[in-house]
PDB file of C-alpha atoms in Angstrom:
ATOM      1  CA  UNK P   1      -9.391  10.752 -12.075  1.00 82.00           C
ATOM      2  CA  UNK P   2      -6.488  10.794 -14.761  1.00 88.00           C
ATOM      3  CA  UNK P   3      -6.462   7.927 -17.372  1.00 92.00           C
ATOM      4  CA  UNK P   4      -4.343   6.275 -19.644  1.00 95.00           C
ATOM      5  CA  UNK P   5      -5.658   4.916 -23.379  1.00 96.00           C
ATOM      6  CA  UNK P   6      -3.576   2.712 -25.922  1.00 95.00           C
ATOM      7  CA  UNK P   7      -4.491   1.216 -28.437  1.00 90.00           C
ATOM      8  CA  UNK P   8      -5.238  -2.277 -28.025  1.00 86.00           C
ATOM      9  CA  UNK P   9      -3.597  -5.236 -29.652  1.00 87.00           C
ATOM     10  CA  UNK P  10      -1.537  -7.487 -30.322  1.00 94.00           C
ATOM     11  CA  UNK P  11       0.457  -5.614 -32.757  1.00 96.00           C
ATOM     12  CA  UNK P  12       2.134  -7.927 -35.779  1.00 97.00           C
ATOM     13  CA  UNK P  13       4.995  -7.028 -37.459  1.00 97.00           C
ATOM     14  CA  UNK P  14       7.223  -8.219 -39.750  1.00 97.00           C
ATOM     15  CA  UNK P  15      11.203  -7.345 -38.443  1.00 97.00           C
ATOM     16  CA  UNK P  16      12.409  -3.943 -40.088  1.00 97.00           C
ATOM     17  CA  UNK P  17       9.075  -2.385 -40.095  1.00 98.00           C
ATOM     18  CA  UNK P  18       8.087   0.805 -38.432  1.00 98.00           C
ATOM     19  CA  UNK P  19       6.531   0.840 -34.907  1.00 97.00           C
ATOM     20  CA  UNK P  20       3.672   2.636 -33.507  1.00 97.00           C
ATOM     21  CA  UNK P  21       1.466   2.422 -30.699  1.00 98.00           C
ATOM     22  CA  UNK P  22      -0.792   4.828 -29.598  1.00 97.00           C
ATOM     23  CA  UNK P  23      -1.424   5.945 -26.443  1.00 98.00           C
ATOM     24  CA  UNK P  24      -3.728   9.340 -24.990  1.00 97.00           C
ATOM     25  CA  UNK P  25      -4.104  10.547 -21.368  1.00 97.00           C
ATOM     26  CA  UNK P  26      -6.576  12.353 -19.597  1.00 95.00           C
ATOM     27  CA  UNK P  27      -4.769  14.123 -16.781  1.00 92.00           C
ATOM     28  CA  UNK P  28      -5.911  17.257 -14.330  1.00 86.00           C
ATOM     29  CA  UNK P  29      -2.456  18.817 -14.536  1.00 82.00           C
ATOM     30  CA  UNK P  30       0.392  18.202 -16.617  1.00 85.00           C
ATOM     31  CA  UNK P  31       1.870  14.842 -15.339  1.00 91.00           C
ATOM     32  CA  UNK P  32       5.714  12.941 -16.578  1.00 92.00           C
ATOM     33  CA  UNK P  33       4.900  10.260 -19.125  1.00 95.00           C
ATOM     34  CA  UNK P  34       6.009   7.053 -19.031  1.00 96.00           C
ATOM     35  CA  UNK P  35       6.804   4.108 -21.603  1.00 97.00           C
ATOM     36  CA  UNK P  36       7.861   0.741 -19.562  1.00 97.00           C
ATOM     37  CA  UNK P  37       8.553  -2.276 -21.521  1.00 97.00           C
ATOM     38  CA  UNK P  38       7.605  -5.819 -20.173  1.00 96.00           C
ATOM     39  CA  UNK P  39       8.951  -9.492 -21.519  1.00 95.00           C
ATOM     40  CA  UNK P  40       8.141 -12.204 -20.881  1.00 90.00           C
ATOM     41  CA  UNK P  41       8.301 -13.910 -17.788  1.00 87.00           C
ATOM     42  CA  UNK P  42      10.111 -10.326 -16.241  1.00 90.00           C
ATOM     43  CA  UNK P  43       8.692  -7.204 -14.917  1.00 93.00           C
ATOM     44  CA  UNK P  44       8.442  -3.627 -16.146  1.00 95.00           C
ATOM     45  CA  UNK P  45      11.270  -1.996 -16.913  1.00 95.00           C
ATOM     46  CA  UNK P  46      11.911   1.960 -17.894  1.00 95.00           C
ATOM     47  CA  UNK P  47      12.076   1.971 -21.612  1.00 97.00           C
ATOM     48  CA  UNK P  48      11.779   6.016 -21.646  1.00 96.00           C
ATOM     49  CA  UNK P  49       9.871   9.222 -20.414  1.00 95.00           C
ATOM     50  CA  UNK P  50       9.188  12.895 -20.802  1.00 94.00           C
ATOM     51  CA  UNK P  51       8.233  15.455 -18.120  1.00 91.00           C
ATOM     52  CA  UNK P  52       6.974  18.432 -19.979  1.00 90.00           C
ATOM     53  CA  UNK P  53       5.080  19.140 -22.772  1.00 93.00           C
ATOM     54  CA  UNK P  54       7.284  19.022 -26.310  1.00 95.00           C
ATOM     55  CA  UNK P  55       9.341  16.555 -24.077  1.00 95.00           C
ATOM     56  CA  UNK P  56      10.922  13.773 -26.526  1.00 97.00           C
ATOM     57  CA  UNK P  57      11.822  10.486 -24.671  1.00 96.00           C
ATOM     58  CA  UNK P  58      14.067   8.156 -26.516  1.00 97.00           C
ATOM     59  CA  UNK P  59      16.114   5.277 -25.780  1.00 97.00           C
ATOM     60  CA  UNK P  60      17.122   1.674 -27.783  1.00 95.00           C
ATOM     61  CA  UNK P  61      15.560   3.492 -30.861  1.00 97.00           C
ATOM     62  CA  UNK P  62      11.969   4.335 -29.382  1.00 98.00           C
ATOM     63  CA  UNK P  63      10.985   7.757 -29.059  1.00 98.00           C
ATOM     64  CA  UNK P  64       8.022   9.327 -28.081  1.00 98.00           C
ATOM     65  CA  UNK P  65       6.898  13.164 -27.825  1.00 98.00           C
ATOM     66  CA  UNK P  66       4.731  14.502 -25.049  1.00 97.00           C
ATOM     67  CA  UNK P  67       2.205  16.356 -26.962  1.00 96.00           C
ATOM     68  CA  UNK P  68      -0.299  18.901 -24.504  1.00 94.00           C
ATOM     69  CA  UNK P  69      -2.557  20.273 -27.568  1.00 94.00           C
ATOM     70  CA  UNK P  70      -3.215  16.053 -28.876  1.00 96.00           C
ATOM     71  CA  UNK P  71      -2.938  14.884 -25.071  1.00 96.00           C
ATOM     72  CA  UNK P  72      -0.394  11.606 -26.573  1.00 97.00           C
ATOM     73  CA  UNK P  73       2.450  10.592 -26.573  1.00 98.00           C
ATOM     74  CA  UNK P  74       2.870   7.918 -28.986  1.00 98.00           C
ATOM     75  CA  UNK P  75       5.343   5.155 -29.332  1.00 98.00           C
ATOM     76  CA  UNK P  76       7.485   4.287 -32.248  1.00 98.00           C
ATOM     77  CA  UNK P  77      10.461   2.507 -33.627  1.00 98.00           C
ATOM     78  CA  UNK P  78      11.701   3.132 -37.392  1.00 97.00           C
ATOM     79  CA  UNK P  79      12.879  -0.640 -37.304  1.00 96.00           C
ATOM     80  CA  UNK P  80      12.206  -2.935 -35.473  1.00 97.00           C
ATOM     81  CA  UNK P  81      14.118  -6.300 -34.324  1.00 97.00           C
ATOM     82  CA  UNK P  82      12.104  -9.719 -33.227  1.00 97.00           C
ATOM     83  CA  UNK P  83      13.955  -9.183 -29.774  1.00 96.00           C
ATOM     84  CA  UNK P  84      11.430  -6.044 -29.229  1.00 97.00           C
ATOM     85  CA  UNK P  85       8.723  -8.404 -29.022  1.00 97.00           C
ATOM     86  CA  UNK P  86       7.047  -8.034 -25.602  1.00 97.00           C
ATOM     87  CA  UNK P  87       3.899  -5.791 -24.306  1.00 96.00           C
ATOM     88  CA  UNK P  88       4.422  -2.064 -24.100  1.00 97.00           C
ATOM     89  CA  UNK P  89       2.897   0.142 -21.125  1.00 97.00           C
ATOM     90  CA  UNK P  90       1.987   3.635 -21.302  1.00 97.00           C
ATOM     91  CA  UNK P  91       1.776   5.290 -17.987  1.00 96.00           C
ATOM     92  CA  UNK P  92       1.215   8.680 -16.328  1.00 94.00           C
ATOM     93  CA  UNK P  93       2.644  10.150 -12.777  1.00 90.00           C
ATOM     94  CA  UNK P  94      -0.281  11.765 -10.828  1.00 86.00           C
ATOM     95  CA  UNK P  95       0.143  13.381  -7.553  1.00 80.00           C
ATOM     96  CA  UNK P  96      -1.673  11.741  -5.518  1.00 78.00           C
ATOM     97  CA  UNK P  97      -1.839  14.506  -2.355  1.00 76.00           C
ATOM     98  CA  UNK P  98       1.321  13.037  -0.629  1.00 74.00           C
ATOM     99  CA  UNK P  99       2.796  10.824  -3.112  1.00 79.00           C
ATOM    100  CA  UNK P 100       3.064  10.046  -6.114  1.00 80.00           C
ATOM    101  CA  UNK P 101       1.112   7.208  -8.237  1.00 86.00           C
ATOM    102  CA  UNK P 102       1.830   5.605 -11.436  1.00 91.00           C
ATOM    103  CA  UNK P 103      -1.564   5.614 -13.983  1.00 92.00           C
ATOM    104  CA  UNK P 104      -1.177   2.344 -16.697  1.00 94.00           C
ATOM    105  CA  UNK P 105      -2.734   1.948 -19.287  1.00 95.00           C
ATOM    106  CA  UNK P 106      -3.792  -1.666 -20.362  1.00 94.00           C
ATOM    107  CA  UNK P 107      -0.705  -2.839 -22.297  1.00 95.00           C
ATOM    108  CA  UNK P 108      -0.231  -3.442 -25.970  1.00 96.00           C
ATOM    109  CA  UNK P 109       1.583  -6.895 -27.282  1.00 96.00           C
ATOM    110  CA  UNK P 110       3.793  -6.571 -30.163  1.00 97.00           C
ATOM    111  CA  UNK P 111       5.056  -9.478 -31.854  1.00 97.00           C
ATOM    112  CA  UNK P 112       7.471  -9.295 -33.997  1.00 97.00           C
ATOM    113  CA  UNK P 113       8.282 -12.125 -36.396  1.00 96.00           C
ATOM    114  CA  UNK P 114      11.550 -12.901 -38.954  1.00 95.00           C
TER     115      UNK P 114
ATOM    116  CA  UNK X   1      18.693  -5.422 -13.380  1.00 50.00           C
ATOM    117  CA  UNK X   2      19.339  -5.583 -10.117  1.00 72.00           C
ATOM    118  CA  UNK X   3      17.898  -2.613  -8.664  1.00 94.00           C
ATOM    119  CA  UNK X   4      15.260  -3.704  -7.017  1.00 97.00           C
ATOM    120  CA  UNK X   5      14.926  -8.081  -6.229  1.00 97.00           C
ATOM    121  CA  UNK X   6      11.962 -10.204  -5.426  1.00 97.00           C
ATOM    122  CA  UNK X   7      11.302 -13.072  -3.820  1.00 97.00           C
ATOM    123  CA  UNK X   8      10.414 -16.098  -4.549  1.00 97.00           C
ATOM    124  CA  UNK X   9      10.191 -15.604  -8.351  1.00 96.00           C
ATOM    125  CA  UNK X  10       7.628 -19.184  -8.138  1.00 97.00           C
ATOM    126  CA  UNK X  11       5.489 -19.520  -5.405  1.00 96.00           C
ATOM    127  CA  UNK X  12       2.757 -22.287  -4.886  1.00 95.00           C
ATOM    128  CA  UNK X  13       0.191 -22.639  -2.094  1.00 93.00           C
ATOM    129  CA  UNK X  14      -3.058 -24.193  -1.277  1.00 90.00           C
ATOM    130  CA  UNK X  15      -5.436 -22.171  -0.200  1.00 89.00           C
ATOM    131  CA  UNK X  16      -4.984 -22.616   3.719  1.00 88.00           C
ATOM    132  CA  UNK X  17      -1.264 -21.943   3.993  1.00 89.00           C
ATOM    133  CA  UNK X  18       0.284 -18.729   5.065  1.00 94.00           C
ATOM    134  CA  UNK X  19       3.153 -17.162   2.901  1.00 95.00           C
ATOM    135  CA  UNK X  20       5.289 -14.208   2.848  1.00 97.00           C
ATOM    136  CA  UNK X  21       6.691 -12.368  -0.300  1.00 98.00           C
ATOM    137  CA  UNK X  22       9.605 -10.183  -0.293  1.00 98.00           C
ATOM    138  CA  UNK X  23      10.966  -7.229  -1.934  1.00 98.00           C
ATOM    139  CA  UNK X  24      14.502  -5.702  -1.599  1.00 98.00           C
ATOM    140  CA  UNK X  25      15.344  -2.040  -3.305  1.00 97.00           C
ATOM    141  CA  UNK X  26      18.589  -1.251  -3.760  1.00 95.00           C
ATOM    142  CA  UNK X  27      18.272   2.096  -5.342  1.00 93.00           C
ATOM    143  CA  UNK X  28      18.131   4.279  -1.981  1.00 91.00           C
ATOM    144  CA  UNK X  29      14.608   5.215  -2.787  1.00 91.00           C
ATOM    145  CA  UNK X  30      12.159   6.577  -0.009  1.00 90.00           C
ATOM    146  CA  UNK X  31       8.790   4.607  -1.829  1.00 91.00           C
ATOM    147  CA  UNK X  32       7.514   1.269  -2.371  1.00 94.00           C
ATOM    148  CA  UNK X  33       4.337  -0.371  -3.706  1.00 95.00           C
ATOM    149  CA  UNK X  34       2.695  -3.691  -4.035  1.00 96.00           C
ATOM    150  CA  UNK X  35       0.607  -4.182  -7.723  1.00 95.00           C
ATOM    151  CA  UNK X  36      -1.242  -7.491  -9.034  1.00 95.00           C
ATOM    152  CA  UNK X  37      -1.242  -8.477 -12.625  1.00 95.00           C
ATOM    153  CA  UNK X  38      -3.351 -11.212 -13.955  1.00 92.00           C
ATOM    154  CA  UNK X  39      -4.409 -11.912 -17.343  1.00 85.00           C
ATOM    155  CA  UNK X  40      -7.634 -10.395 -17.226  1.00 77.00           C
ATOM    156  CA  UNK X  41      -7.221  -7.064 -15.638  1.00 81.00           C
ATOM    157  CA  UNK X  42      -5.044  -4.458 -16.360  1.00 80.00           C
ATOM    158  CA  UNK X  43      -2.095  -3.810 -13.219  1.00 91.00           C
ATOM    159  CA  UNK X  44      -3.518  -3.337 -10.340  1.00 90.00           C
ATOM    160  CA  UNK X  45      -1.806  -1.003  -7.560  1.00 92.00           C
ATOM    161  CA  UNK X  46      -2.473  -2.917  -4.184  1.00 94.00           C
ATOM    162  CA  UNK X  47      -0.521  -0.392  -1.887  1.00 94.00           C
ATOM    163  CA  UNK X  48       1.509   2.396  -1.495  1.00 92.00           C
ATOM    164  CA  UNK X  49       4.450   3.196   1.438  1.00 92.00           C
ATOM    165  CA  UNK X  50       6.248   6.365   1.453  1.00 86.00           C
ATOM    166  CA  UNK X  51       8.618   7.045   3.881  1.00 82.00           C
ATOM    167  CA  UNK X  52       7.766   3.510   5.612  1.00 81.00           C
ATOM    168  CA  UNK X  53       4.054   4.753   6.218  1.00 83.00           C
ATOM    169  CA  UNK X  54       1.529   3.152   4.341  1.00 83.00           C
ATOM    170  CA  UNK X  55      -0.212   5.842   2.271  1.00 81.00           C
ATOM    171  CA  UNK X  56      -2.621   3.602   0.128  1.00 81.00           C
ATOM    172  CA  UNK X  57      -4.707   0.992   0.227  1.00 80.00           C
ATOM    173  CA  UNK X  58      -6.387   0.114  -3.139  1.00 79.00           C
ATOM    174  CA  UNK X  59      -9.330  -1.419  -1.595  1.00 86.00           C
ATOM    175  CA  UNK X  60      -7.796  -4.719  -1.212  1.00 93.00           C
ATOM    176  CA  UNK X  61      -9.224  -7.976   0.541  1.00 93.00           C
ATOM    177  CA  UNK X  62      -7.430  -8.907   4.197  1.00 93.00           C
ATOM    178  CA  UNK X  63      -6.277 -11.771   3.106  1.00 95.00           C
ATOM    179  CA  UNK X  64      -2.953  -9.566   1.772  1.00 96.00           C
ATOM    180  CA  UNK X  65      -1.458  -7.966   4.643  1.00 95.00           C
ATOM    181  CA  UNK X  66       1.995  -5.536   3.875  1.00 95.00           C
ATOM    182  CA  UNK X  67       4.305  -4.798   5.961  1.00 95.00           C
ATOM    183  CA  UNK X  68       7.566  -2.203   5.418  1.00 95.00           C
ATOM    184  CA  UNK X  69       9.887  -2.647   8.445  1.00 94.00           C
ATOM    185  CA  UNK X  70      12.840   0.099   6.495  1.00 93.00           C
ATOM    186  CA  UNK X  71      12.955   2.260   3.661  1.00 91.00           C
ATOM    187  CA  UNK X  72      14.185  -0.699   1.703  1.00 95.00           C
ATOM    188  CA  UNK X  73      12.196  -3.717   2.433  1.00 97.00           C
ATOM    189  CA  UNK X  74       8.541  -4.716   1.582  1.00 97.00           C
ATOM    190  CA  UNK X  75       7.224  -7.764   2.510  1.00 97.00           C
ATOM    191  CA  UNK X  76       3.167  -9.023   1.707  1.00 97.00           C
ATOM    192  CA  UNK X  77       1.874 -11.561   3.924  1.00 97.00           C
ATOM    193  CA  UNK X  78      -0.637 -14.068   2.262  1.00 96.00           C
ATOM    194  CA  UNK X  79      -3.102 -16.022   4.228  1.00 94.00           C
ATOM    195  CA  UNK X  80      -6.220 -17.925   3.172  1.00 93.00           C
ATOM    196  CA  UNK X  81      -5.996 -17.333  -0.247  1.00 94.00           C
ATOM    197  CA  UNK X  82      -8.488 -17.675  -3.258  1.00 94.00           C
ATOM    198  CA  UNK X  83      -7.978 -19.182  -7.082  1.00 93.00           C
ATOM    199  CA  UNK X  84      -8.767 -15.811  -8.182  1.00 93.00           C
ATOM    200  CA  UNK X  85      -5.720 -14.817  -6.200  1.00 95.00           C
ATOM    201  CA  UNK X  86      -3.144 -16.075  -8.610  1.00 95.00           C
ATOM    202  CA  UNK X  87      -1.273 -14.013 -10.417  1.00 96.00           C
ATOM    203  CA  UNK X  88       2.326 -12.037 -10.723  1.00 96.00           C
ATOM    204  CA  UNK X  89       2.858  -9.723  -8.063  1.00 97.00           C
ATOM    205  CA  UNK X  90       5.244  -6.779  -8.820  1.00 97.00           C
ATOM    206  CA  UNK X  91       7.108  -4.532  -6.263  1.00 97.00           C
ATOM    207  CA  UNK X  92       8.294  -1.265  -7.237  1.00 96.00           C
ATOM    208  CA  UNK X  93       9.986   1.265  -5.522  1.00 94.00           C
ATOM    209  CA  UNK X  94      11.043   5.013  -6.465  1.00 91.00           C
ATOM    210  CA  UNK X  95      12.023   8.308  -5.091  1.00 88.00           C
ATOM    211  CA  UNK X  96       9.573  10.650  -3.784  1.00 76.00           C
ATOM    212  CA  UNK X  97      10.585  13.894  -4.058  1.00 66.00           C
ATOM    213  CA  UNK X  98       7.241  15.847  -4.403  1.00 56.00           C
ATOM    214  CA  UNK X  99       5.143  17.608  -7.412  1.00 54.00           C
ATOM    215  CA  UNK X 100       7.955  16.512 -10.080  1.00 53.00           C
ATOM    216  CA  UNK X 101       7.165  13.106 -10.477  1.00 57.00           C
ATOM    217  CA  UNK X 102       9.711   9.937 -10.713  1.00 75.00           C
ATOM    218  CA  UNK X 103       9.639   6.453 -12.441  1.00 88.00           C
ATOM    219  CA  UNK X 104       9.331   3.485 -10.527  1.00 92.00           C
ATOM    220  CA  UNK X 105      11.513   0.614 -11.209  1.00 94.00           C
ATOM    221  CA  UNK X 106      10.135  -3.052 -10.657  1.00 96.00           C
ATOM    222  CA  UNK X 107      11.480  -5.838  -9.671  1.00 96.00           C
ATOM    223  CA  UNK X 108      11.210  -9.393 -11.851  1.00 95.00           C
ATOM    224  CA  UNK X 109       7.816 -10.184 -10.020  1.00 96.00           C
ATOM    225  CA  UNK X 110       6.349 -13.340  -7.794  1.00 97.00           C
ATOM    226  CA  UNK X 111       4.699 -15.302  -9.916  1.00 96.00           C
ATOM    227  CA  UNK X 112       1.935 -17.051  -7.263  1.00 96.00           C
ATOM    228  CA  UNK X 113      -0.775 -20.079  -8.057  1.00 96.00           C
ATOM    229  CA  UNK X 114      -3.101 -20.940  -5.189  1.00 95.00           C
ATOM    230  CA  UNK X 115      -3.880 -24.259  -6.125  1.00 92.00           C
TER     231      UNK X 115
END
């Protein structure tokens, strides 16, 4: 069945550096691509998505390109702020013959420190 | 966010005791699911209604019973629970409109220790 990969952490950064976390799919057919954002002590919320291939999803200064040929979509941040500490999901949509599913991958902690 | 609302946020319950968690979209959308998250394993998706029908299953003990009385409501009914059982449970909910695909949105989560 389809899969979701990231790249494990926690990730440590000092605020104002650059962001990325990694994240590959395996996938039948060409499904929408998902970033959600959880902190702590909430649930997942939408942080941004693409539904095609060359897709860019951006929002609060993340972006991430659905790439076919490299099967990722990577997340990153040119800056980021201790308030974007919090673990990061990467997830896929799969059709799952009458509905559709969400695929997760297994979350990646960032902290981010002063 | 407001979108979709859980409750309790706490819940705590010995291992005999029968509970009930809720879930309440407000978003109008025609799908709802149940998922576990614990420390040690990655989300879980528990079950799956569309349209009110339950569509999934994900292999999950008895002991969890759902139940989706309208397109906006979710409830899961907890009875006899283990240790192992503890964890947050998330509802979600989204529109199901086919092939296309659409994001869920969650709600704040239950988070439940069987003591």
């Amino acid at each position: 069945g389809d899969s979701v990969t990231q790249m494990e952490g926690p990730v440590t950064l000092s605020e104002e550096a650059f962001l990325t976390i990694n994240c590959t799919y395996t996938a039948t057919g060409y499904p929408s691509l998902f970033w959600y954002v959880q902190y702590p002590g909430e649930g997942l919320q939408l942080l941004l998505k693409a539904t095609k291939a060359d897709d860019k999803g951006s929002n609060k200064g993340f972006e991430a390109t659905y790439r076919k040929e490299t099967t990722s979509f990577h997340l990153e941040k040119g800056s980021v702020q201790v308030s974007d500490s919090a673990v990061y999901f990467c997830a896929l949509n799969e059709w799952a013959g009458g509905y559709n599913k969400l695929i997760f991958g297994a979350g990646t902690r960032l902290a981010v420190h002063p | 966010e407001t979108g979709v609302t859980q409750t309790p946020r706490h819940l705590v319950m010995g291992m005999t005791n029968k509970k009930s968690l809720k879930c309440e979209q407000h978003l109008g959308h025609n799908a709802m699911y149940w998922y576990k998250q614990s420390a040690k394993k990655p989300l879980e998706l528990m079950f799956v209604y569309s349209l009110e029908e339950r569509v999934e299953n994900n292999s999950v003990p008895s002991r969890f019973s759902p139940e989706c009385p309208n397109s906006s409501h979710l409830f899961l009914h907890l009875h006899t629970l283990q240790p192992e059982d503890s964890a947050l449970y998330l509802c979600a909910s989204s529109q199901d409109g086919g092939t296309s695909g659409y994001e869920q949105y969650f709600g704040p989560g239950t988070r439940l220790t069987v003591t």
